[in-house]
Coordinates of C-alpha atoms and ligand atoms in Angstrom, one line a residue:
X1313 CA 0.0 0.0 0.0
X1314 CA 1.4 3.4 -0.9
X1315 CA 1.6 5.9 1.9
X1316 CA 0.6 9.6 1.5
X1317 CA 2.5 11.3 4.4
X1318 CA 6.1 12.5 4.2
X1319 CA 8.2 12.2 7.3
X1320 CA 11.5 13.9 8.1
X1321 CA 13.4 15.0 11.1
X1322 CA 13.9 18.7 12.0
X1323 CA 15.6 19.8 15.2
X1324 CA 15.2 16.4 16.8
X1325 CA 11.5 16.0 16.1
X1326 CA 9.6 14.0 13.4
X1327 CA 7.7 16.3 11.1
X1328 CA 4.8 14.5 9.3
X1329 CA 3.1 16.3 6.4
X1330 CA 0.0 15.2 4.4
X1331 CA -1.2 16.5 1.1
X1332 CA 2.0 18.1 0.2
X1333 CA 2.2 20.2 -2.9
X1334 CA 4.7 18.4 -5.1
X1335 CA 6.6 21.5 -6.1
X1336 CA 6.5 23.4 -2.8
X1337 CA 10.1 24.2 -2.0
X1338 CA 11.9 23.4 1.2
X1339 CA 12.7 27.1 1.5
X1340 CA 9.0 28.1 1.2
X1341 CA 8.2 25.5 3.9
X1342 CA 10.9 26.9 6.2
X1343 CA 10.1 30.5 5.8
X1344 CA 6.4 30.7 5.0
X1345 CA 5.0 27.6 6.9
X1346 CA 7.4 27.5 9.9
X1347 CA 8.5 31.1 10.1
X1348 CA 12.1 30.0 10.3
X1349 CA 13.5 33.0 8.5
X1350 CA 17.1 32.3 9.1
X1351 CA 17.4 30.6 5.8
X1352 CA 17.4 33.3 3.1
X1353 CA 16.2 33.6 -0.5
X1354 CA 18.6 35.4 -2.8
X1355 CA 18.3 34.1 -6.3
X1356 CA 15.8 31.2 -6.1
X1357 CA 17.9 29.3 -8.7
X1358 CA 20.7 27.6 -6.9
X1359 CA 23.3 30.2 -7.7
X1360 CA 23.9 32.4 -4.6
X1361 CA 23.9 29.9 -1.7
X1362 CA 21.8 32.1 0.7
X1363 CA 19.3 29.3 1.1
X1364 CA 21.8 26.5 1.9
X1365 CA 20.7 23.8 4.3
X1366 CA 22.1 20.4 5.1
X1367 CA 20.5 17.0 4.8
X1368 CA 21.5 14.0 6.8
X1369 CA 20.7 10.5 5.5
X1370 CA 21.3 7.0 6.8
X1371 CA 24.4 5.4 5.5
X1372 CA 24.9 2.0 7.1
X1373 CA 25.4 2.6 10.8
X1374 CA 26.2 6.2 10.3
X1375 CA 24.9 9.2 8.4
X1376 CA 26.1 11.2 5.4
X1377 CA 25.6 15.0 5.6
X1378 CA 25.4 17.1 2.5
X1379 CA 24.4 20.6 1.7
X1380 CA 21.7 21.5 -0.8
X1381 CA 20.0 24.6 -2.1
X1382 CA 16.6 24.7 -0.4
X1383 CA 15.2 27.1 -2.9
X1384 CA 15.1 24.4 -5.6
X1385 CA 14.5 21.3 -3.5
X1386 CA 10.9 20.2 -3.5
X1387 CA 9.5 19.4 0.0
X1388 CA 8.6 15.7 -0.7
X1389 CA 12.2 14.9 -1.4
X1390 CA 12.9 15.4 2.3
X1391 CA 11.0 12.2 3.1
X1392 CA 13.2 9.9 5.3
X1393 CA 15.9 12.5 5.8
X1394 CA 17.0 14.9 8.5
X1395 CA 16.8 18.6 7.6
X1396 CA 19.4 20.8 9.3
X1397 CA 19.1 24.6 9.0
X1398 CA 21.1 27.5 10.4
X1399 CA 18.5 27.6 13.3
X1400 CA 19.4 24.0 14.1
X1401 CA 22.9 25.1 15.0
X1402 CA 22.0 27.7 17.5
X1403 CA 19.1 29.8 18.4
X1404 CA 19.0 33.2 20.1
X1405 CA 20.2 32.8 23.6
X1406 CA 22.0 29.6 23.0
X1407 CA 25.8 29.1 22.6
X1408 CA 26.9 29.6 19.1
X1409 CA 28.2 26.7 17.0
X1410 CA 32.0 26.9 16.5
X1411 CA 31.4 27.8 12.9
X1412 CA 29.1 30.7 13.9
X1413 CA 31.5 31.8 16.6
X1414 CA 34.4 31.9 14.2
X1415 CA 32.3 34.0 11.7
X1416 CA 31.6 36.5 14.5
X1417 CA 35.2 36.6 15.8
X1418 CA 36.7 37.0 12.3
X1419 CA 34.1 39.6 11.1
X1420 CA 32.8 37.3 8.4
X1421 CA 29.4 39.1 8.2
X1422 CA 28.3 42.6 7.3
X1423 CA 24.7 42.9 6.1
X1424 CA 24.3 39.2 7.0
X1425 CA 22.1 38.2 4.1
X1426 CA 24.6 35.6 2.8
X1427 CA 25.8 34.5 6.3
X1428 CA 23.4 31.6 7.1
X1429 CA 24.3 30.0 3.7
X1430 CA 28.0 30.4 4.4
X1431 CA 27.6 29.0 7.9
X1432 CA 25.8 25.9 6.5
X1433 CA 28.5 25.3 3.9
X1434 CA 31.2 25.7 6.6
X1435 CA 29.2 23.5 8.9
X1436 CA 29.3 20.7 6.3
X1437 CA 33.0 21.2 5.8
X1438 CA 33.5 21.2 9.6
X1439 CA 31.8 17.8 9.8
X1440 CA 33.6 16.2 6.9
X1441 CA 37.2 17.5 7.1
X1442 CA 39.0 18.4 10.3
X1443 CA 42.1 19.9 8.6
X1444 CA 41.0 21.5 5.3
X1445 CA 43.6 22.9 3.0
X1446 CA 43.0 26.4 1.5
X1447 CA 41.7 24.8 -1.7
X1448 CA 39.2 22.6 0.3
X1449 CA 37.9 25.8 1.9
X1450 CA 37.6 27.6 -1.5
X1451 CA 35.9 24.6 -3.0
X1452 CA 33.5 24.2 -0.1
X1453 CA 32.4 27.9 -0.5
X1454 CA 32.2 27.8 -4.3
X1455 CA 28.4 28.0 -4.2
X1456 CA 28.1 30.9 -1.8
X1457 CA 28.2 34.6 -2.9
X1458 CA 28.8 37.5 -0.6
X1459 CA 28.2 41.0 -1.9
X1460 CA 29.7 43.1 1.0
X1461 CA 32.1 41.4 3.4
X1462 CA 34.5 40.0 0.9
X1463 CA 35.8 36.5 1.2
X1464 CA 39.0 37.0 3.2
X1465 CA 37.3 37.3 6.7
X1466 CA 35.1 34.3 5.8
X1467 CA 38.1 32.2 4.9
X1468 CA 39.8 33.3 8.1
X1469 CA 36.7 32.1 10.0
X1470 CA 36.9 28.8 8.1
X1471 CA 40.5 28.4 9.2
X1472 CA 39.7 29.3 12.8
X1473 CA 36.5 27.3 13.3
X1474 CA 38.4 24.2 14.6
X1475 CA 40.1 26.2 17.4
X1476 CA 37.7 25.1 20.1
X1477 CA 38.6 21.4 19.6
X1478 CA 36.3 18.5 18.8
X1479 CA 33.9 19.2 21.7
X1480 CA 31.2 20.4 19.4
X1481 CA 31.5 17.8 16.7
X1482 CA 27.9 16.4 17.2
X1483 CA 26.4 19.7 18.1
X1484 CA 22.8 20.2 16.9
X1485 CA 19.9 21.7 18.6
X1486 CA 17.3 19.5 20.2
X1487 CA 13.9 20.7 21.4
X1488 CA 15.3 21.0 25.0
X1489 CA 18.4 22.8 23.8
X1490 CA 20.7 19.9 24.6
X1491 CA 23.1 18.4 22.2
X1492 CA 22.3 15.5 20.0
X1493 CA 24.6 12.6 19.2
X1494 CA 25.0 10.9 15.9
X1495 CA 23.7 7.6 17.4
X1496 CA 20.5 9.5 18.5
X1497 CA 20.1 10.8 15.0
X1498 CA 20.7 7.4 13.3
X1499 CA 18.0 5.9 15.5
X1500 CA 15.5 8.6 14.6
X1501 CA 16.2 8.2 10.9
X1502 CA 15.7 4.4 11.3
X1503 CA 12.4 5.1 13.0
X1504 CA 11.1 7.0 10.0
X1505 CA 12.6 4.8 7.3
X1506 CA 9.9 3.1 5.2
X1507 CA 9.8 0.5 2.4
X1508 CA 6.3 1.7 1.2
X1509 CA 6.1 3.7 -1.9
X1510 CA 5.3 7.4 -1.3
X1511 CA 2.4 8.9 -3.2
X1512 CA 1.5 12.3 -2.0
X1513 CA -0.1 15.3 -3.6
X1514 CA -2.3 18.4 -3.5
X1515 CA -5.1 19.8 -5.6
X1516 CA -4.9 17.0 -8.2
X1517 CA -1.1 17.1 -8.5
X1518 CA 1.0 14.2 -7.3
X1519 CA 4.5 13.2 -6.3
X1520 CA 5.3 9.5 -6.6
X1521 CA 8.5 8.0 -5.1
X1522 CA 8.9 4.3 -6.1
X1523 CA 11.4 2.3 -4.1
X1524 CA 12.4 -0.4 -6.7
X1525 CA 13.4 -0.3 -10.4
X1526 CA 10.4 -2.4 -11.4
X1527 CA 8.0 -0.2 -9.5
X1528 CA 9.6 2.9 -11.0
X1529 CA 9.4 1.5 -14.6
X1530 CA 5.7 0.6 -14.0
X1531 CA 4.9 4.0 -12.6
X1532 CA 6.5 5.8 -15.6
X1533 CA 4.9 3.4 -18.1
X1534 CA 1.5 4.2 -16.4
X1535 CA 2.2 8.0 -16.4
X1536 CA 4.4 8.7 -19.5
X1537 CA 3.5 12.4 -19.3
X1538 CA 4.9 12.7 -15.8
X1539 CA 8.1 14.7 -15.1
X1540 CA 11.0 12.6 -13.8
X1541 CA 12.7 14.3 -10.9
X1542 CA 16.2 13.5 -9.8
X1543 CA 18.2 16.2 -8.0
X1544 CA 15.9 19.0 -9.3
X1545 CA 18.8 21.3 -10.2
X1546 CA 17.3 21.7 -13.6
X1547 CA 13.6 20.9 -12.9
X1548 CA 13.5 23.1 -9.8
X1549 CA 14.2 26.2 -11.9
X1550 CA 11.4 25.3 -14.3
X1551 CA 9.1 26.0 -11.3
X1552 CA 10.9 28.8 -9.5
X1553 CA 12.0 30.8 -12.6
X1554 CA 9.6 29.7 -15.5
X1555 CA 6.6 29.2 -13.2
X1556 CA 5.7 25.9 -14.9
X1557 CA 2.9 23.8 -13.4
X1558 CA 3.9 20.2 -13.1
X1559 CA 1.0 17.8 -12.5
X1560 CA 2.8 14.5 -11.9
X1561 CA 6.3 14.0 -10.6
X1562 CA 8.0 10.6 -10.4
X1563 CA 11.1 10.8 -8.2
X1564 CA 14.2 8.7 -8.9
X1565 CA 15.9 9.4 -5.6
X1566 CA 14.4 6.5 -3.6
X1567 CA 15.0 3.8 -6.2
X1568 CA 17.6 1.5 -4.7
X1569 CA 19.0 0.1 -8.0
X1570 CA 19.3 3.6 -9.6
X1571 CA 21.4 4.7 -6.6
X1572 CA 24.1 2.0 -7.1
X1573 CA 27.6 2.3 -8.6
X1574 CA 30.0 -0.5 -9.3
X1575 CA 33.3 -1.0 -11.1
X1576 CA 33.6 -4.2 -13.2
X1577 CA 36.7 -5.6 -15.0
X1578 CA 35.9 -3.4 -18.0
X1579 CA 33.5 -0.6 -16.9
X1580 CA 32.4 1.9 -14.4
X1581 CA 28.6 1.6 -14.0
X1582 CA 26.7 4.6 -12.5
X1583 CA 23.0 4.3 -11.7
X1584 CA 20.6 6.8 -13.2
X1585 CA 20.0 8.5 -9.8
X1586 CA 23.6 8.7 -8.5
X1587 CA 24.5 12.2 -7.5
X1588 CA 27.4 14.0 -9.1
X1589 CA 29.1 14.1 -5.7
X1590 CA 29.1 10.3 -5.6
X1591 CA 29.8 9.8 -9.3
X1592 CA 32.7 12.2 -9.7
X1593 CA 35.3 10.6 -7.4
X1594 CA 34.8 7.3 -9.3
X1595 CA 35.3 8.9 -12.7
X1596 CA 38.3 11.0 -11.5
X1597 CA 39.9 8.0 -9.8
X1598 CA 40.2 6.4 -13.3
X1599 CA 40.4 9.5 -15.3
X1600 CA 42.3 12.2 -13.3
X1601 CA 42.4 14.4 -16.4
X1602 CA 38.6 15.1 -15.7
X1603 CA 39.3 16.4 -12.2
X1604 CA 39.6 20.1 -13.0
X1605 CA 36.4 20.2 -15.1
X1606 CA 34.4 18.4 -12.4
X1607 CA 35.9 20.6 -9.7
X1608 CA 34.3 23.5 -11.6
X1609 CA 31.0 21.8 -12.3
X1610 CA 28.5 24.0 -10.4
X1611 CA 29.0 24.0 -6.6
X1612 CA 28.9 21.5 -3.8
X1613 CA 25.2 21.9 -3.0
X1614 CA 24.3 21.5 -6.7
X1615 CA 26.6 18.5 -7.1
X1616 CA 25.2 17.0 -3.8
X1617 CA 21.6 17.1 -5.3
X1618 CA 22.2 16.9 -9.0
X1619 CA 22.8 13.6 -10.8
X1620 CA 25.0 12.4 -13.7
X1621 CA 21.8 10.8 -15.2
X1622 CA 20.0 14.1 -14.9
X1623 CA 22.8 16.0 -16.6
X1624 CA 22.8 13.5 -19.5
X1625 CA 19.0 13.3 -19.8
X1626 CA 18.5 17.0 -19.6
X1627 CA 20.9 17.2 -22.5
X1628 CA 21.8 20.9 -22.3
X1629 CA 24.2 21.8 -25.2
X1630 CA 26.4 23.3 -22.4
X1631 CA 26.2 20.3 -20.1
X1632 CA 29.7 19.6 -18.7
X1633 CA 29.8 15.8 -18.2
X1634 CA 28.7 14.8 -21.7
X1635 CA 31.8 15.8 -23.8
X1636 CA 33.9 13.7 -21.4
X1637 CA 31.5 10.8 -21.4
X1638 CA 31.3 10.9 -25.2
X1639 CA 35.0 10.7 -25.8
X1640 CA 35.3 7.8 -23.3
X1641 CA 32.7 5.9 -25.3
X1642 CA 30.0 5.8 -22.6
X1643 CA 26.8 4.0 -23.2
X1644 CA 23.4 4.5 -21.6
X1645 CA 21.3 1.7 -20.2
X1646 CA 17.7 2.8 -21.1
X1647 CA 14.6 1.1 -19.7
X1648 CA 11.0 1.3 -20.8
X1649 CA 8.6 -0.9 -18.9
X1650 CA 10.3 -4.3 -18.7
X1651 CA 12.4 -3.7 -21.8
X1652 CA 16.1 -2.6 -21.5
X1653 CA 18.4 -1.5 -24.3
X1654 CA 21.9 0.0 -24.4
X1655 CA 22.7 3.0 -26.6
X1656 CA 25.9 4.8 -27.3
X1657 CA 25.8 8.4 -25.9
X1658 CA 27.0 9.4 -29.4
X1659 CA 23.6 8.4 -30.7
X1660 CA 21.5 9.8 -27.9
X1661 CA 21.0 13.4 -28.9
X1662 CA 19.1 14.2 -32.1
X1663 CA 18.6 18.0 -31.9
X1664 CA 18.2 20.8 -29.3
X1665 CA 16.4 19.1 -26.4
X1666 CA 15.4 16.1 -28.5
X1667 CA 16.8 12.8 -27.5
X1668 CA 16.3 9.1 -28.3
X1669 CA 14.1 8.4 -25.2
X1670 CA 10.7 6.9 -26.0
X1671 CA 7.5 7.5 -24.0
X1672 CA 7.9 6.2 -20.5
X1673 CA 11.6 5.4 -21.1
X1674 CA 14.4 6.6 -18.7
X1675 CA 18.1 6.4 -18.1
X1676 CA 18.6 3.5 -15.8
X1677 CA 22.4 3.7 -15.8
X1678 CA 25.6 4.9 -17.5
X1679 CA 28.4 2.6 -18.5
X1680 CA 31.9 4.1 -18.9
X1681 CA 34.8 1.9 -20.2
X1682 CA 37.9 1.8 -18.0
X1683 CA 41.0 3.4 -19.4
X1684 CA 43.3 1.4 -21.7
X1685 CA 47.1 1.7 -21.4
X1686 CA 48.4 4.8 -23.2
X1687 CA 45.1 6.7 -23.3
X1688 CA 45.5 10.4 -22.6
X1689 CA 42.2 11.9 -21.5
X1690 CA 41.4 15.5 -20.6
X1691 CA 38.4 17.9 -20.4
X1692 CA 38.5 21.7 -20.3
X1693 CA 35.8 24.1 -19.1
X1694 CA 35.9 27.7 -20.4
X1695 CA 33.6 30.1 -18.6
X1696 CA 33.7 33.7 -17.3
X1697 CA 34.1 32.8 -13.7
X1698 CA 36.2 30.0 -12.2
X1699 CA 33.6 28.8 -9.7
X1700 CA 29.9 28.1 -10.1
X1701 CA 29.5 29.2 -13.8
X1702 CA 28.0 27.6 -16.8
X1703 CA 30.4 26.8 -19.6
X1704 CA 30.7 29.0 -22.7
X1705 CA 32.6 26.1 -24.2
X1706 CA 33.5 22.7 -22.8
X1707 CA 35.8 20.3 -24.5
X1708 CA 37.0 16.7 -24.0
X1709 CA 39.7 14.7 -25.7
X1710 CA 40.9 11.1 -25.7
X1711 CA 44.2 10.5 -27.5
X1712 CA 46.4 7.5 -28.0
X1713 CA 49.8 7.9 -29.6
X1714 CA 52.1 5.4 -31.3
X1715 CA 55.5 7.0 -31.2
X1716 CA 55.0 10.4 -32.8
X1717 CA 51.8 9.5 -34.7
X1718 CA 48.2 9.5 -33.5
X1719 CA 46.7 6.0 -33.2
X1720 CA 43.3 7.3 -32.2
X1721 CA 41.7 10.6 -31.3
X1722 CA 38.3 11.6 -30.1
X1723 CA 37.1 15.1 -29.3
X1724 CA 33.7 16.3 -28.2
X1725 CA 32.5 19.8 -27.5
X1726 CA 29.7 21.6 -25.7
X1727 CA 28.6 25.2 -26.3
X1728 CA 29.2 25.1 -30.1
X1729 CA 26.0 23.4 -31.4
X1730 CA 22.4 22.6 -30.5
X1731 CA 23.7 19.4 -28.8
X1732 CA 26.9 18.1 -27.3
X1733 CA 28.7 16.8 -30.4
X1734 CA 31.9 15.0 -31.6
X1735 CA 34.3 17.1 -33.7
X1736 CA 34.2 14.7 -36.6
X1737 CA 36.2 16.6 -39.2
X1738 CA 38.8 17.7 -36.7
X1739 CA 39.1 14.0 -35.5
X1740 CA 39.6 12.9 -39.1
X1741 CA 42.5 15.4 -39.6
X1742 CA 44.3 14.2 -36.5
X1743 CA 43.7 10.5 -36.6
X1744 CA 46.7 8.8 -38.1
X1745 CA 48.7 12.0 -38.6
X1746 CA 51.8 13.2 -36.8
X1747 CA 51.1 14.7 -33.4
X1748 CA 52.7 18.0 -34.2
X1749 CA 52.0 21.7 -34.6
X1750 CA 51.2 21.4 -38.3
X1751 CA 48.5 18.8 -37.7
X1752 CA 47.0 21.0 -34.9
X1753 CA 46.9 24.0 -37.3
X1754 CA 45.0 21.9 -39.8
X1755 CA 42.7 20.5 -37.1
X1756 CA 41.9 24.0 -35.9
X1757 CA 40.7 24.9 -39.4
X1758 CA 38.6 21.7 -39.4
X1759 CA 36.9 22.8 -36.2
X1760 CA 35.5 25.8 -38.1
X1761 CA 33.9 23.2 -40.5
X1762 CA 32.6 21.1 -37.6
X1763 CA 30.8 23.9 -35.7
X1764 CA 28.8 27.1 -36.5
X1765 CA 28.3 28.4 -32.9
X1766 CA 25.8 31.1 -32.0
X1767 CA 26.3 34.3 -30.0
X1768 CA 24.6 34.6 -26.6
X1769 CA 25.2 36.2 -23.2
X1770 CA 28.1 33.8 -22.5
X1771 CA 30.2 34.5 -25.6
X1772 CA 29.9 35.6 -29.2
X1773 CA 30.1 33.0 -32.1
X1774 CA 33.5 34.3 -33.1
X1775 CA 35.0 34.1 -29.7
X1776 CA 33.6 30.6 -29.1
X1777 CA 35.3 29.3 -32.3
X1778 CA 38.6 31.0 -31.3
X1779 CA 38.2 29.5 -27.8
X1780 CA 37.7 25.9 -29.0
X1781 CA 40.7 26.2 -31.3
X1782 CA 42.9 27.6 -28.5
X1783 CA 41.7 24.9 -26.1
X1784 CA 42.8 22.2 -28.6
X1785 CA 46.2 24.0 -29.0
X1786 CA 46.4 24.0 -25.2
X1787 CA 45.7 20.3 -25.0
X1788 CA 48.4 19.7 -27.6
X1789 CA 51.0 21.7 -25.6
X1790 CA 50.0 20.0 -22.4
X1791 CA 50.6 16.6 -23.9
X1792 CA 54.1 17.8 -25.0
X1793 CA 54.8 19.1 -21.5
X1794 CA 55.1 22.6 -22.9
X1795 CA 52.7 24.1 -20.3
X1796 CA 54.3 22.4 -17.4
X1797 CA 51.0 20.8 -16.6
X1798 CA 50.2 17.2 -15.6
X1799 CA 49.3 14.9 -18.5
X1800 CA 47.5 11.7 -17.5
X1801 CA 48.7 8.8 -19.5
X1802 CA 47.3 5.4 -18.4
X1803 CA 49.3 2.3 -17.8
X1804 CA 52.8 3.7 -18.4
Ligands
FAD1265 P1 16.8 17.1 -12.6 O1 16.7 18.6 -12.6 O2 16.1 16.4 -11.6 O3 16.3 16.6 -14.1 C1 16.8 17.2 -15.3 C2 16.1 16.5 -16.5 O4 16.5 15.2 -16.6 C3 14.6 16.5 -16.4 O5 14.1 16.6 -17.7 C4 14.3 15.2 -15.8 O6 13.0 14.7 -16.1 C5 15.3 14.3 -16.5 N1 15.8 13.1 -15.8 C6 16.4 13.1 -14.6 N2 16.8 11.8 -14.3 C7 16.4 11.1 -15.3 C8 16.5 9.7 -15.7 N3 17.1 8.8 -14.8 N4 16.0 9.3 -16.9 C9 15.5 10.1 -17.7 N5 15.3 11.4 -17.5 C10 15.8 11.9 -16.3 N6 25.3 21.7 -15.4 C11 26.5 21.5 -15.9 O7 26.6 20.7 -16.8 N7 27.6 22.2 -15.5 C12 27.5 23.2 -14.5 O8 28.5 23.8 -14.1 C13 26.2 23.4 -14.0 N8 26.1 24.4 -13.0 C14 24.8 24.6 -12.5 C15 24.7 25.6 -11.5 C16 23.5 25.9 -11.0 C17 23.4 27.0 -10.0 C18 22.4 25.1 -11.4 C19 21.0 25.4 -10.8 C20 22.5 24.1 -12.3 C21 23.7 23.9 -12.9 N9 23.9 22.9 -13.9 C22 25.1 22.7 -14.4 C23 22.7 22.1 -14.4 C24 22.3 20.9 -13.5 O9 22.9 21.0 -12.2 C25 22.8 19.6 -14.1 O10 22.2 19.4 -15.4 C26 22.4 18.4 -13.2 O11 23.3 17.3 -13.6 C27 21.0 17.9 -13.4 O12 20.7 16.8 -12.6 P2 19.5 16.7 -11.7 O13 19.6 15.4 -11.0 O14 19.4 17.9 -10.8 O15 18.3 16.7 -12.8
FES1266 FE1 20.2 31.6 -4.2 FE2 18.9 29.4 -3.3 S1 18.3 31.5 -3.0 S2 20.8 29.6 -4.1
FES1267 FE1 26.2 41.1 3.0 FE2 27.6 38.8 2.6 S1 27.5 40.0 4.4 S2 26.1 39.7 1.3

C-alpha cells in the first residue's frame, strides 16, 4: 500500500506532512510555513547559496551529511531524511556553534544576508574535514556569494573554526536545547525509514516516489507524461523561474537500483540517480584528467543534489559531463517498462532538447569503459568565472599515440552546437597524422567546419570558435609538457 505522508526530522522532532504540494520548495516551507526565516532567499535558482541547508541521510550505521539549495529542492524529497538549518545550529540565547562563533570573531558578516548560507557550507566542511587545506575551503564555498564582506574574513573564519577542539562535533539543537549525538540521529532516521512507496499530492497534482526499479518503470509506463525528478537542479528552476505547473512527478531518488555504482573488470557503472558528488570521485579516480572540469561543475550543494543521469537526460548543449562521457565511449542503459536497451551516448542526442528516449523510457544507468594503457584523457571548461559558472565552451579529448603518430583521437564539445557533439572533421584530420603543430593547425581549421556556434550572453560566435581552437592547442601543448601541466597517460 502506498503511503501519503512524508516524514522527516527537524531539530530532533519528526515532522509529518500530508497532502504536500509536489513543487513546494523546502525554502518556502521553512520561511512561510514555519516562520524559520534564518534561511534566506537570494536568487531562487541555486546560484547564490543564501538558502543553503544540510541534509543527513542514513548510510549503514552512520549518516552522510550534505548541503543542498533549499530554494530548488521540492519538499517531498525530504522524506526519510533529517533537515538541518542555520537555526538547528544555535538559536537566540544559546551558545553559538563553532562555525558561527568563528564567523563573529573574524568579522565574516556585514549585512548578514549571505551569512546563514556560508555558515551551513562551513558546517558541512567542519563535519567532513578536520584539517581542510585552503583549496578545500575555496571549493566548499564555491556555491556561496557575498556582496559586501569580501571573502578574506570568511576564509579566516573557516580556518579558525576548529580552534575550540572536537567538543562540538555532534552539536545540533534538540527541542530541549541539549546536544544530539550521531547515534540518536541514526536511531531517529531508522524510525522514519519506510519501504512503502510514497504517493503524496495536493489539488490534483501528485508526487510518486517508487522504491524499486520495477515499480519505477511501472509508474513511468503508467504516467508517460509525468516529469521525472532526480536532483531537481534543472527541474527546480522550471518551477521557480519559469513558473511551470507540473502535475505529476516521479522521483528517482528512492529507487535502490538507480542509486548503485560499481566497477567491473571493464567498466564503471553509474546508476541513473547517482549524485554528481558520488559519481565524480569514481570517474576521476580512473580519469584524473577530468578532475579540473568536475571541480568547476556547479557548486557542492548543486553536485550533492544533481545527478549524472539528470545531466545526460537534460541534454543541455552546455552540459559539462557529456563531452567527457562521449570521448570515453560511454553507453546509456535505457529502460521502458520491462524492456532494457543499451545505446551509445554518441547516438542519444538528435537535436536541441530532442533525444532518443521513447514514452515512459528513462536512463537506468551509464556505463563508462575503464581506461586502456596509453590513453590520454582531458576535459577543459571555459567560462567567465572559475567557480559556479555555466560553460561557454566545454571540450574533452581522448588521445592514443604510437610513437610520434596518432593512433586514435576523439574530441567532443559543448557550447558550439544545438547538442553536445563530436568534432568529426577535426578528428579525421588528427587520426593517423603526426602529433605536431602542423597537424594541430589543420585540425583547428577543421573545427570551423565542424561547428557554427551562435552568439549569446556567455560568448559571441567568433569568440567561441577561437576559444575551442585555442583549447585544442592548449591540450596539444599539455601533452608535450610545454605548459608544465600534468598529463595523465594510463598504464605507463
Ligand atoms: P533534474 O533537474 O532532476 O532533471 C533534469 C532533467 O532530466 C529533467 O528533464 C528530468 O525529467 C530528466 N531526468 C532526470 N533523471 C532522469 C533519468 N534517470 N532518466 C530520464 N530522465 C531523467 N550543469 C552543468 O553541466 N555544469 C555546470 O557547471 C552546472 N552548473 C549549475 C549551476 C546551478 C546553480 C544550477 C541550478 C544548475 C547547474 N547545472 C550545471 C545544471 C544541473 O545541475 C545539471 O544538469 C544536473 O546534472 C541535473 O541533474 P538533476 O539530477 O538535478 O536533474
Ligand atoms: Fe540563491 Fe537558493 S536562493 S541559491
Ligand atoms: Fe552582505 Fe555577505 S554580508 S552579502
